[in-house]
Amino acid sequence: RARHTLAVLLKSDPGNVPAVQLLVEVSQRLGDSRLEQAALKRLLVLAPDSATVQNNAGRQLVQLARQQLAVVSGELPRSWQQARTSDLTHEEASRPSGTITHAAHSEPADSPQTRALDASREAEIGLTALRHAVQLEPRNTEFIQSLFGALLENGRSDEAAIVLRDALQTNPRDRVLPMVAARFHESRGNEAAAIESYDLALANAPGNRIWHRQRGMCHYRNGNFKQAAADLNVALTRSPVQPQMAEFQAW
C-alpha cells in the first residue's frame, strides 16, 4: 500500500526528492533490491549537486551490487568467479541489460554471466556517484573514505591509492587520512610509502605512541634500524597498548 501511494505521488511529481528517498526506505523494508536500485539512481539524477545524496546513494548502490554478485558467484564458472568488477569494459558497461556479450559469446538475459555484468554495471554507477561526491566536497574525509573503501572492495587498489594520494594533498593536516594511507601501504608491503604516511600523521600528532610504534615496525622491516630503535624507544615507554612479542624482539 505504501509503495502504491508513493508511485501515485511520484507520477504526479517525479522530481520530489523526499518522496524518492522514502521510496528507497520502503523498498529496503520490502527487500525489493531492483526497486531500491531504481530509486537510488533516480536520486542521483534529481540531486546532482548534493554531495551527501551522491555519497549515500552511491554507497548503497555499490553494496547492492556486491550482494548481487555474491548471490550469482556460486553459479558462475571458475574463470568468472576470479574476475573483478574492474574487468568490465566501457563498451560493456554502456550496453543495455540483456544484450551483454563476453568472450565473443552472446549471453541470455537471465544467465549468471549477464546478471554478474549487470551487477558490475550497477557498482560502476555507484562508484561514479562516490567520485562525484568527492569532487563536490574534496575536503570531506567521510566521502573520501567511502570512495576509498568501495574501490578496495571492488578490487581497484591502484585507483584507491590515487584517491588517497590526492586526498592527502588536499587535506595535509587531516589526522585520519594519513593513518588510512599508512595502514593501506603496510597491507601492500610498501614500507617506504607507509613510513611517509606515518611521518605525516606524526607531524599532526607528534605525541601518539601507537603511531610511533607502527612506524618503528615499518622502519624495522625496511632495515632502518636506528630509526626503528628511536620510534620503538618512544612507543614502548609508558605505552597505553600492551606491546607484542615481535615488537619487543625488534626493540
CSV table of C-alpha atoms in Angstrom, one decimal:
chain,number,residue,atom,x,y,z
A,1,ARG,CA,0.0,0.0,0.0
A,2,ALA,CA,2.8,2.4,0.9
A,3,ARG,CA,4.6,1.6,-2.4
A,4,HIS,CA,1.4,2.2,-4.3
A,5,THR,CA,0.9,5.6,-2.6
A,6,LEU,CA,4.4,6.6,-3.4
A,7,ALA,CA,4.0,5.5,-7.0
A,8,VAL,CA,1.0,7.8,-7.4
A,9,LEU,CA,2.8,10.7,-5.7
A,10,LEU,CA,5.9,10.3,-7.9
A,11,LYS,CA,3.7,10.0,-11.0
A,12,SER,CA,2.3,13.4,-10.3
A,13,ASP,CA,5.6,14.9,-9.0
A,14,PRO,CA,8.5,12.9,-10.4
A,15,GLY,CA,11.1,15.4,-9.1
A,16,ASN,CA,10.0,15.0,-5.5
A,17,VAL,CA,13.3,14.1,-3.8
A,18,PRO,CA,11.9,13.4,-0.3
A,19,ALA,CA,9.4,11.0,-1.9
A,20,VAL,CA,12.1,9.2,-3.8
A,21,GLN,CA,14.2,8.9,-0.6
A,22,LEU,CA,11.1,7.5,1.1
A,23,LEU,CA,10.7,5.0,-1.7
A,24,VAL,CA,14.3,3.9,-1.1
A,25,GLU,CA,13.5,3.1,2.5
A,26,VAL,CA,10.2,1.3,1.6
A,27,SER,CA,12.0,-0.8,-1.0
A,28,GLN,CA,14.6,-1.7,1.6
A,29,ARG,CA,12.0,-2.9,4.1
A,30,LEU,CA,10.2,-4.9,1.3
A,31,GLY,CA,13.5,-6.4,0.2
A,32,ASP,CA,12.9,-5.2,-3.3
A,33,SER,CA,16.5,-4.6,-4.5
A,34,ARG,CA,15.5,-3.7,-8.1
A,35,LEU,CA,13.1,-1.0,-6.9
A,36,GLU,CA,15.8,0.2,-4.5
A,37,GLN,CA,18.4,0.5,-7.2
A,38,ALA,CA,16.0,2.3,-9.5
A,39,ALA,CA,15.1,4.8,-6.7
A,40,LEU,CA,18.7,5.4,-5.8
A,41,LYS,CA,19.6,6.1,-9.4
A,42,ARG,CA,16.7,8.5,-9.7
A,43,LEU,CA,18.1,10.3,-6.6
A,44,LEU,CA,21.4,10.7,-8.4
A,45,VAL,CA,19.7,12.4,-11.3
A,46,LEU,CA,17.5,14.6,-9.1
A,47,ALA,CA,20.3,15.8,-6.8
A,48,PRO,CA,23.5,16.1,-8.9
A,49,ASP,CA,24.8,18.9,-6.8
A,50,SER,CA,24.2,17.3,-3.4
A,51,ALA,CA,27.4,15.6,-2.2
A,52,THR,CA,25.5,13.9,0.6
A,53,VAL,CA,23.0,12.4,-1.7
A,54,GLN,CA,25.7,11.3,-4.2
A,55,ASN,CA,27.7,9.7,-1.4
A,56,ASN,CA,24.9,7.9,0.3
A,57,ALA,CA,23.2,6.7,-2.8
A,58,GLY,CA,26.5,5.7,-4.4
A,59,ARG,CA,27.5,3.7,-1.3
A,60,GLN,CA,24.1,1.9,-1.3
A,61,LEU,CA,24.3,1.0,-5.0
A,62,VAL,CA,27.8,-0.4,-4.5
A,63,GLN,CA,26.6,-2.5,-1.6
A,64,LEU,CA,23.6,-3.8,-3.5
A,65,ALA,CA,25.8,-4.7,-6.4
A,66,ARG,CA,28.2,-6.7,-4.2
A,67,GLN,CA,25.2,-8.6,-2.7
A,68,GLN,CA,24.0,-9.4,-6.2
A,69,LEU,CA,27.5,-10.6,-7.2
A,70,ALA,CA,27.7,-12.8,-4.1
A,71,VAL,CA,24.4,-14.4,-5.0
A,72,VAL,CA,25.4,-15.3,-8.5
A,73,SER,CA,29.0,-16.2,-7.8
A,74,GLY,CA,28.2,-19.8,-7.0
A,75,GLU,CA,26.5,-20.2,-10.4
A,76,LEU,CA,29.4,-18.8,-12.4
A,77,PRO,CA,32.3,-20.7,-14.0
A,78,ARG,CA,35.6,-20.5,-12.1
A,79,SER,CA,37.0,-18.1,-14.7
A,80,TRP,CA,34.2,-15.7,-13.9
A,81,GLN,CA,34.5,-16.1,-10.2
A,82,GLN,CA,38.1,-14.9,-10.4
A,83,ALA,CA,37.0,-11.8,-12.4
A,84,ARG,CA,36.6,-8.4,-10.7
A,85,THR,CA,34.2,-5.6,-11.5
A,86,SER,CA,37.1,-3.6,-12.9
A,87,ASP,CA,37.3,-6.1,-15.7
A,88,LEU,CA,34.0,-4.7,-17.1
A,89,THR,CA,35.0,-2.7,-20.2
A,90,HIS,CA,33.5,0.7,-21.0
A,91,GLU,CA,31.7,-0.8,-24.0
A,92,GLU,CA,30.1,-3.5,-21.9
A,93,ALA,CA,29.2,-1.0,-19.1
A,94,SER,CA,27.3,1.2,-21.6
A,95,ARG,CA,25.4,-1.7,-23.3
A,96,PRO,CA,21.8,-2.2,-22.2
A,97,SER,CA,20.9,-5.1,-19.9
A,98,GLY,CA,20.2,-8.4,-21.5
A,99,THR,CA,22.5,-7.7,-24.5
A,100,ILE,CA,25.8,-8.4,-22.9
A,101,THR,CA,28.5,-10.2,-24.8
A,102,HIS,CA,31.6,-11.6,-23.2
A,103,ALA,CA,34.4,-13.6,-24.7
A,104,ALA,CA,32.7,-13.4,-28.1
A,105,HIS,CA,29.6,-15.2,-26.8
A,106,SER,CA,26.1,-13.7,-26.5
A,107,GLU,CA,24.6,-14.4,-23.2
A,108,PRO,CA,20.8,-14.7,-22.5
A,109,ALA,CA,19.3,-12.0,-20.2
A,110,ASP,CA,18.8,-14.4,-17.3
A,111,SER,CA,22.2,-16.1,-17.4
A,112,PRO,CA,24.6,-15.9,-14.4
A,113,GLN,CA,27.2,-14.1,-16.6
A,114,THR,CA,24.7,-11.4,-17.6
A,115,ARG,CA,23.5,-10.9,-14.1
A,116,ALA,CA,27.1,-10.6,-12.9
A,117,LEU,CA,27.8,-8.0,-15.5
A,118,ASP,CA,24.5,-6.2,-14.7
A,119,ALA,CA,25.7,-6.1,-11.0
A,120,SER,CA,29.1,-4.8,-12.2
A,121,ARG,CA,27.4,-2.0,-14.1
A,122,GLU,CA,25.4,-1.1,-11.0
A,123,ALA,CA,28.6,-1.0,-9.0
A,124,GLU,CA,30.2,1.3,-11.6
A,125,ILE,CA,27.2,3.7,-11.3
A,126,GLY,CA,27.7,3.8,-7.5
A,127,LEU,CA,31.4,4.4,-7.8
A,128,THR,CA,30.8,7.2,-10.2
A,129,ALA,CA,28.5,8.8,-7.7
A,130,LEU,CA,31.0,8.4,-4.9
A,131,ARG,CA,33.7,10.1,-7.1
A,132,HIS,CA,31.3,12.9,-7.8
A,133,ALA,CA,30.7,13.4,-4.1
A,134,VAL,CA,34.4,13.8,-3.5
A,135,GLN,CA,34.6,16.2,-6.4
A,136,LEU,CA,31.8,18.3,-4.9
A,137,GLU,CA,33.4,18.3,-1.4
A,138,PRO,CA,37.1,17.4,-1.7
A,139,ARG,CA,37.7,18.2,2.0
A,140,ASN,CA,35.1,15.9,3.3
A,141,THR,CA,37.1,13.0,4.6
A,142,GLU,CA,34.0,10.9,5.2
A,143,PHE,CA,33.2,11.0,1.5
A,144,ILE,CA,36.9,10.2,0.6
A,145,GLN,CA,36.9,7.2,2.9
A,146,SER,CA,33.6,6.0,1.4
A,147,LEU,CA,35.1,6.1,-2.1
A,148,PHE,CA,38.4,4.6,-1.0
A,149,GLY,CA,36.7,1.7,0.8
A,150,ALA,CA,34.3,1.0,-2.2
A,151,LEU,CA,37.3,0.9,-4.6
A,152,LEU,CA,39.1,-1.5,-2.3
A,153,GLU,CA,36.1,-3.8,-2.0
A,154,ASN,CA,35.8,-3.8,-5.8
A,155,GLY,CA,39.5,-4.8,-6.3
A,156,ARG,CA,40.7,-1.4,-7.5
A,157,SER,CA,43.6,-0.9,-5.1
A,158,ASP,CA,45.6,1.2,-7.6
A,159,GLU,CA,42.8,3.6,-8.1
A,160,ALA,CA,42.2,3.6,-4.3
A,161,ALA,CA,45.9,4.6,-3.8
A,162,ILE,CA,45.4,7.6,-6.2
A,163,VAL,CA,42.3,8.7,-4.3
A,164,LEU,CA,44.3,8.7,-1.0
A,165,ARG,CA,47.3,10.5,-2.6
A,166,ASP,CA,45.0,13.3,-3.9
A,167,ALA,CA,43.1,13.5,-0.7
A,168,LEU,CA,46.3,13.9,1.4
A,169,GLN,CA,47.4,16.7,-0.9
A,170,THR,CA,44.1,18.4,-0.5
A,171,ASN,CA,43.9,17.8,3.3
A,172,PRO,CA,47.5,17.8,4.6
A,173,ARG,CA,46.5,18.5,8.2
A,174,ASP,CA,43.8,15.8,8.5
A,175,ARG,CA,44.5,13.3,11.3
A,176,VAL,CA,42.6,10.4,9.8
A,177,LEU,CA,43.7,10.1,6.2
A,178,PRO,CA,47.4,9.7,6.9
A,179,MET,CA,46.6,6.7,9.1
A,180,VAL,CA,44.3,5.2,6.5
A,181,ALA,CA,47.1,5.6,3.9
A,182,ALA,CA,49.8,4.1,6.3
A,183,ARG,CA,47.7,1.0,7.0
A,184,PHE,CA,46.9,0.7,3.3
A,185,HIS,CA,50.5,0.8,2.3
A,186,GLU,CA,51.5,-1.6,5.1
A,187,SER,CA,49.0,-4.1,3.9
A,188,ARG,CA,50.5,-4.0,0.4
A,189,GLY,CA,54.1,-4.4,1.8
A,190,ASN,CA,55.1,-1.0,0.8
A,191,GLU,CA,57.0,0.0,3.9
A,192,ALA,CA,58.6,3.2,2.5
A,193,ALA,CA,55.2,4.6,1.5
A,194,ALA,CA,53.8,3.6,4.9
A,195,ILE,CA,56.7,5.4,6.7
A,196,GLU,CA,55.9,8.6,4.7
A,197,SER,CA,52.3,8.4,5.7
A,198,TYR,CA,53.2,7.8,9.4
A,199,ASP,CA,55.6,10.8,9.1
A,200,LEU,CA,52.6,13.0,8.1
A,201,ALA,CA,50.4,11.5,10.8
A,202,LEU,CA,53.0,12.2,13.5
A,203,ALA,CA,53.6,15.7,12.2
A,204,ASN,CA,49.9,16.3,13.1
A,205,ALA,CA,50.1,14.4,16.3
A,206,PRO,CA,53.7,14.0,17.5
A,207,GLY,CA,52.8,12.5,20.9
A,208,ASN,CA,50.9,9.5,19.6
A,209,ARG,CA,52.9,6.5,20.9
A,210,ILE,CA,50.8,4.0,18.9
A,211,TRP,CA,51.8,5.6,15.6
A,212,HIS,CA,55.4,5.7,16.7
A,213,ARG,CA,55.2,2.0,17.4
A,214,GLN,CA,53.7,1.3,13.9
A,215,ARG,CA,56.2,3.5,12.2
A,216,GLY,CA,59.0,1.8,14.2
A,217,MET,CA,58.0,-1.6,12.9
A,218,CYS,CA,57.9,-0.3,9.3
A,219,HIS,CA,61.4,1.1,9.8
A,220,TYR,CA,62.5,-2.3,11.3
A,221,ARG,CA,61.0,-4.3,8.3
A,222,ASN,CA,62.6,-1.8,5.9
A,223,GLY,CA,66.1,-2.2,7.5
A,224,ASN,CA,66.2,1.3,9.1
A,225,PHE,CA,67.3,0.0,12.5
A,226,LYS,CA,68.4,3.3,14.0
A,227,GLN,CA,65.1,5.0,13.1
A,228,ALA,CA,63.2,1.8,14.3
A,229,ALA,CA,65.1,1.9,17.7
A,230,ALA,CA,64.2,5.6,18.1
A,231,ASP,CA,60.5,5.1,17.4
A,232,LEU,CA,60.2,1.9,19.5
A,233,ASN,CA,62.0,3.5,22.4
A,234,VAL,CA,59.3,6.2,22.5
A,235,ALA,CA,56.5,3.8,21.9
A,236,LEU,CA,57.4,1.1,24.4
A,237,THR,CA,57.9,3.6,27.2
A,238,ARG,CA,54.6,4.0,29.1
A,239,SER,CA,52.8,2.8,26.1
A,240,PRO,CA,49.0,2.5,26.6
A,241,VAL,CA,48.9,-0.6,24.5
A,242,GLN,CA,50.4,-4.0,25.5
A,243,PRO,CA,53.3,-4.5,23.1
A,244,GLN,CA,53.5,-7.7,21.1
A,245,MET,CA,56.5,-10.0,21.3
A,246,ALA,CA,57.6,-9.2,17.8
A,247,GLU,CA,58.0,-5.5,18.8
A,248,PHE,CA,60.0,-6.4,21.9
A,249,GLN,CA,62.3,-8.5,19.8
A,250,ALA,CA,62.7,-5.7,17.3
A,251,TRP,CA,63.4,-3.2,20.1
